[in-house]
C-alpha cells in the first residue's frame, strides 16, 4: 500500500493507492482524478539552490534582505507547527490560532511527547486538552491530525490510534491481503474553537475498520459547485461483504456543523476489475509505519537548535512563558544582547521582521 498524506491549507486527506495493471480495466470503469501538479527540475530545487524561498534553509532566508517570513508558505500558521527550544534541551511545538498580534496558541508537543493545551500570550493561563480513548482496544497514541477553518472558527481534529486485536487483523487480511499493514483502527475528536482560543464544542466518533482511504475537508455542495465553509465532512470507505455474488464497499460520511454531527452510509457495488484487484497483493511503502519506527528508534533525539527565524516567530506570537530561557545559539553567546532580547520580550515589545533581523540575527 502507498500512504499518500496531503496537507493543503484547508483540506487533509489520506488515500490508499494500489498500483494495478490497467490493461484489464475496461474504459468505462476507469476513474481518473486530475490534480494540478507543478513539475520542478531537480537542479533548480535542491535545498538552498531552489528557486522557491520556501525551500531555503533558515540561514539563507535570514541572510536574504528581500525574504519576508509573513509571505512564506512554509510558515503558514495552520499548516506548519512552530517551535522554540528551552535551554538547548527541550523543544516545544505550537500553532498560533490566528495571525493577529499575540494570538492564542495551541501547544502540541513538549520534548518528544504529545502535549495538548491552549495558551494565551506568554504561555500563561494554559488550558489542557485531554483526549480520552473511545474504544477498549490498547491505545497507541493521540495525535493532532489537522486544523481546519469552520466559518469564523477553527476545528482541531485529533486522531486516536488503537492496536487491532488478533481477530480483527485476521479478518481484515482475509478481506484483502493489502490490509496486513493496517495495524491500527482510529477514532476522532473534533474540537471547535474561536481564534481567541475559546472552546465551543467537542464531538467524537469512531471510524470504521479498516479505513480504506479517508479525508477531512469542507463539504462539497453539488448544487452550487462550491465547498461549504460551515460544514466539515469526513469520508471513508470500508469493506462490506466481499465473499458474495454482489460484493460491495460501505462508504461513510460524517458531516459536522457547529456542534452537530450527522452520519451517512451507502453501499457501493464493486466492479469486476475491483473484485479482481482485491485478490492481488501489492507491494508498497507504508509511510505511517516508517515514521512510527523512526520515532520509536530515536526516543531521546536532541532537539533541533532554534534559529533566528524561530526566535522571531516566538517573539511575534509571544509563545514562550516569561521565565523560559530560549533563543538561538549565536544569540545566547552574547550576554548583553541576549539580556536585552529577553527584557524586550518580557515587556511585550514587537518588531517587524526587517528590524528584528538587524537587531538579533547573525548576518556575518
XYZ file of C-alpha atoms in Angstrom:
364
model
C 0.000 0.000 0.000
C 1.071 3.551 -0.659
C 0.026 6.029 2.017
C -0.271 9.466 0.477
C -0.506 12.246 3.045
C -1.774 15.501 1.627
C -1.825 18.604 3.808
C -3.076 21.520 1.743
C -4.030 24.543 3.771
C -7.716 23.784 4.064
C -8.010 20.079 3.403
C -6.416 16.977 4.859
C -6.706 13.508 3.426
C -5.045 10.121 3.471
C -5.573 7.956 0.430
C -4.537 4.343 -0.040
C -3.469 3.656 -3.591
C -2.756 0.299 -5.178
C -0.785 0.112 -8.387
C -2.682 -2.169 -10.701
C -2.237 -3.234 -14.277
C -4.645 -1.102 -16.269
C -4.792 -3.486 -19.191
C -7.578 -5.484 -17.590
C -9.729 -2.421 -16.914
C -12.481 -1.527 -19.322
C -12.640 2.136 -20.355
C -15.984 2.633 -18.632
C -14.597 1.505 -15.291
C -11.688 3.893 -15.203
C -11.988 6.732 -12.737
C -9.357 9.362 -13.362
C -8.576 12.046 -10.813
C -6.763 15.022 -12.309
C -4.708 17.166 -9.967
C -2.761 20.323 -10.656
C 0.896 19.392 -10.341
C 3.874 21.687 -10.733
C 6.876 19.832 -12.085
C 10.180 21.321 -10.991
C 13.558 20.424 -12.423
C 15.667 18.828 -9.702
C 18.688 21.071 -10.339
C 16.524 24.109 -9.595
C 15.007 22.675 -6.416
C 17.880 21.285 -4.368
C 17.583 22.944 -0.971
C 19.332 26.319 -0.815
C 19.686 26.267 -4.602
C 15.930 26.220 -5.022
C 14.191 28.985 -6.925
C 11.458 28.844 -4.248
C 12.303 30.670 -0.966
C 10.024 28.280 0.964
C 12.613 25.542 0.378
C 15.605 27.523 1.606
C 17.316 26.849 4.923
C 16.632 29.303 7.744
C 20.180 30.602 7.395
C 19.682 31.530 3.750
C 16.278 33.088 4.474
C 17.776 35.243 7.216
C 20.635 36.468 5.009
C 18.333 37.428 2.135
C 17.217 41.030 2.665
C 14.139 40.565 0.473
C 12.837 37.498 2.342
C 9.589 38.086 4.245
C 8.503 35.306 6.667
C 4.911 36.548 6.536
C 4.793 35.635 2.839
C 6.474 32.249 3.286
C 4.026 29.379 2.701
C 6.207 27.077 4.825
C 5.284 29.321 7.781
C 1.521 29.245 7.100
C 0.076 29.302 10.587
C -2.479 26.468 10.301
C -0.372 24.071 8.246
C 3.056 24.232 9.859
C 3.888 23.975 13.535
C 6.415 26.379 15.006
C 8.813 25.612 17.813
C 11.209 27.015 20.354
C 13.902 25.280 22.377
C 14.284 25.700 26.150
C 17.891 25.809 27.413
C 19.004 23.929 24.305
C 17.451 20.734 25.697
C 13.676 20.688 25.368
C 11.605 21.699 22.361
C 8.036 22.991 22.426
C 5.819 22.790 19.342
C 2.795 25.012 18.864
C 0.393 26.552 16.350
C -0.883 30.140 16.520
C -4.672 30.136 16.108
C -4.784 33.427 14.224
C -2.498 35.910 12.508
C -3.347 38.686 14.955
C -0.883 40.202 17.408
C -0.394 37.973 20.472
C -2.564 35.122 19.101
C -3.991 32.286 21.141
C -1.709 29.241 20.872
C -2.260 25.521 20.583
C 0.621 23.616 22.177
C 1.007 20.172 20.583
C 4.257 18.677 21.870
C 6.805 19.183 24.637
C 10.030 17.277 24.139
C 9.214 14.027 22.353
C 5.769 13.661 23.916
C 2.425 14.935 22.675
C 1.018 17.612 24.946
C -2.159 19.470 24.014
C -3.138 22.772 25.586
C -4.496 26.153 24.575
C -2.432 29.036 25.922
C -2.583 32.776 25.767
C 0.222 35.300 25.340
C 3.488 34.485 27.164
C 2.245 30.945 27.925
C 0.242 31.971 30.994
C -3.250 30.573 31.669
C -2.862 27.259 29.850
C -5.985 25.161 29.319
C -5.009 21.477 28.897
C -6.922 19.450 26.299
C -7.382 15.868 27.488
C -8.269 13.384 24.729
C -9.935 10.279 26.156
C -9.988 6.892 24.371
C -13.278 5.941 22.733
C -12.503 2.220 22.380
C -11.471 -0.557 24.774
C -8.569 -1.514 22.488
C -4.956 -0.963 23.546
C -4.140 2.671 22.818
C -1.213 3.580 20.556
C -1.380 7.383 20.859
C -3.359 10.589 20.486
C -2.321 12.962 17.684
C -3.271 16.362 16.377
C -4.366 15.325 12.886
C -5.354 18.638 11.322
C -6.627 22.166 11.913
C -9.490 23.192 9.630
C -11.286 26.546 9.206
C -15.005 26.428 10.060
C -16.754 29.712 9.194
C -15.065 32.221 11.522
C -13.868 29.482 13.895
C -11.408 26.588 13.731
C -11.814 22.847 14.215
C -8.981 20.977 15.897
C -9.076 17.378 14.662
C -7.492 14.836 16.993
C -6.936 11.215 15.999
C -6.539 8.345 18.463
C -4.889 5.162 17.218
C -5.590 1.740 18.742
C -3.962 -1.607 18.040
C -6.152 -4.099 16.199
C -6.872 -7.316 18.025
C -5.525 -10.541 16.506
C -9.045 -11.470 15.348
C -9.517 -8.086 13.668
C -6.190 -8.379 11.863
C -7.082 -11.844 10.611
C -10.474 -10.655 9.403
C -9.020 -7.664 7.563
C -6.321 -9.697 5.836
C -8.937 -12.246 4.770
C -10.895 -9.425 3.164
C -7.867 -8.064 1.330
C -4.165 -9.035 1.677
C -3.216 -5.346 1.450
C -4.728 -4.725 4.883
C -1.928 -6.641 6.624
C -0.066 -3.339 7.164
C -3.118 -1.707 8.769
C -2.028 -2.088 12.395
C -4.402 0.447 13.892
C -8.006 1.457 13.972
C -8.900 5.067 14.641
C -11.287 7.378 16.411
C -11.574 11.134 16.066
C -12.471 14.072 18.252
C -13.441 17.413 16.739
C -12.971 20.462 18.959
C -14.371 23.736 17.668
C -12.572 26.817 18.989
C -12.663 30.533 18.316
C -9.486 32.223 17.005
C -9.148 33.571 20.556
C -8.868 30.015 21.896
C -12.304 29.574 23.480
C -13.629 26.006 23.189
C -17.196 25.941 21.843
C -17.966 22.273 21.059
C -16.401 18.815 21.350
C -17.637 15.900 19.231
C -16.331 12.330 18.937
C -16.834 9.438 16.547
C -15.227 6.061 15.897
C -14.012 5.330 12.392
C -14.915 2.075 10.646
C -12.204 -0.543 10.388
C -10.310 -0.594 8.187
C -10.400 2.914 6.741
C -9.641 2.302 3.073
C -8.727 5.894 2.232
C -10.101 8.848 4.182
C -10.318 12.610 4.146
C -11.405 15.677 6.105
C -12.432 18.891 4.408
C -15.279 21.305 3.710
C -18.383 19.570 2.335
C -18.902 19.868 -1.405
C -22.270 21.258 -2.499
C -23.126 19.752 -5.889
C -25.899 22.280 -6.455
C -23.646 25.328 -6.165
C -20.469 23.621 -7.340
C -18.609 25.019 -4.338
C -17.494 23.950 -0.869
C -19.442 24.877 2.258
C -17.292 26.524 4.918
C -19.944 25.846 7.558
C -19.817 22.051 7.081
C -16.813 19.829 7.687
C -17.010 16.372 6.120
C -15.125 13.199 6.982
C -15.387 10.492 4.338
C -14.004 6.979 4.030
C -14.926 3.521 2.853
C -14.514 0.083 4.361
C -15.150 -3.422 3.027
C -18.715 -4.594 3.322
C -19.364 -8.173 2.199
C -16.783 -9.460 -0.303
C -17.390 -13.216 -0.445
C -20.788 -12.959 -2.125
C -22.189 -12.729 -5.615
C -22.543 -8.938 -5.235
C -19.612 -7.701 -3.131
C -19.637 -4.105 -2.004
C -17.826 -1.401 -0.077
C -19.587 0.721 2.518
C -18.978 4.448 2.139
C -19.178 6.516 5.323
C -19.654 10.262 5.603
C -19.811 12.259 8.806
C -20.818 15.908 8.460
C -20.051 18.323 11.292
C -21.560 21.798 11.610
C -21.140 23.915 14.755
C -21.585 21.137 17.305
C -23.927 18.886 15.288
C -22.640 15.636 13.776
C -24.650 13.567 11.288
C -23.723 10.168 9.846
C -24.443 8.828 6.360
C -23.672 5.372 4.959
C -24.102 3.953 1.466
C -23.347 0.600 -0.149
C -21.337 0.693 -3.374
C -21.102 -2.422 -5.526
C -17.624 -3.337 -6.733
C -16.864 -3.576 -10.421
C -15.437 -6.867 -11.794
C -11.962 -5.337 -12.028
C -12.153 -4.052 -8.436
C -13.104 -7.543 -7.286
C -10.104 -8.966 -9.093
C -7.793 -6.323 -7.635
C -8.880 -7.228 -4.103
C -7.348 -10.670 -4.535
C -3.945 -9.332 -5.544
C -1.301 -8.377 -3.016
C 0.603 -5.227 -3.973
C 3.956 -4.084 -2.668
C 4.212 -0.545 -1.396
C 5.545 1.817 1.243
C 3.676 2.370 4.496
C 4.839 5.906 5.314
C 2.978 5.999 8.627
C 4.728 2.810 9.779
C 8.118 4.196 8.726
C 7.534 7.370 10.742
C 6.491 5.351 13.803
C 9.599 3.171 13.533
C 11.871 6.208 13.250
C 10.364 7.948 16.276
C 10.495 4.761 18.350
C 14.145 4.196 17.381
C 15.114 7.766 18.350
C 13.226 8.459 21.594
C 15.934 10.710 23.054
C 16.942 12.581 19.931
C 18.296 16.031 20.780
C 16.032 18.873 19.659
C 16.986 20.874 16.621
C 18.572 24.147 17.705
C 16.485 27.268 17.348
C 17.282 29.664 14.539
C 16.868 33.411 14.461
C 13.753 32.859 12.345
C 12.307 30.597 15.077
C 13.091 33.321 17.610
C 11.282 35.900 15.529
C 8.109 33.828 15.384
C 8.155 33.108 19.122
C 8.769 36.827 19.736
C 5.945 37.673 17.311
C 3.490 35.116 18.734
C 4.513 35.654 22.384
C 4.647 31.859 22.535
C 7.036 31.287 25.466
C 6.406 31.992 29.123
C 8.338 34.958 30.527
C 10.634 32.755 32.644
C 11.637 30.481 29.747
C 15.262 30.702 28.557
C 15.270 30.422 24.783
C 16.996 31.928 21.769
C 19.344 30.698 19.069
C 22.897 29.575 19.968
C 24.536 32.646 18.402
C 22.400 34.987 20.482
C 22.961 33.059 23.723
C 26.733 33.539 23.362
C 26.323 37.327 23.603
C 25.195 38.018 27.195
C 24.414 41.727 26.866
C 22.424 41.352 23.636
C 20.677 38.250 24.990
C 19.651 40.127 28.163
C 18.183 42.898 26.019
C 16.371 40.305 23.914
C 14.737 38.665 26.972
C 13.897 42.035 28.535
C 12.195 43.318 25.411
C 10.288 40.066 25.032
C 9.014 40.082 28.618
C 7.996 43.740 28.248
C 5.887 42.890 25.205
C 7.895 44.733 22.583
C 7.094 43.846 18.980
C 9.259 44.018 15.886
C 8.879 43.987 12.156
C 10.943 41.213 10.594
C 13.407 43.623 8.953
C 14.131 45.326 12.280
C 14.288 42.090 14.277
C 16.696 40.627 11.729
C 19.112 43.554 12.086
C 18.899 43.527 15.884
C 19.067 39.836 16.770
C 20.305 37.795 13.798
C 23.825 36.800 12.837
C 24.273 38.486 9.448
C 28.027 37.917 9.197
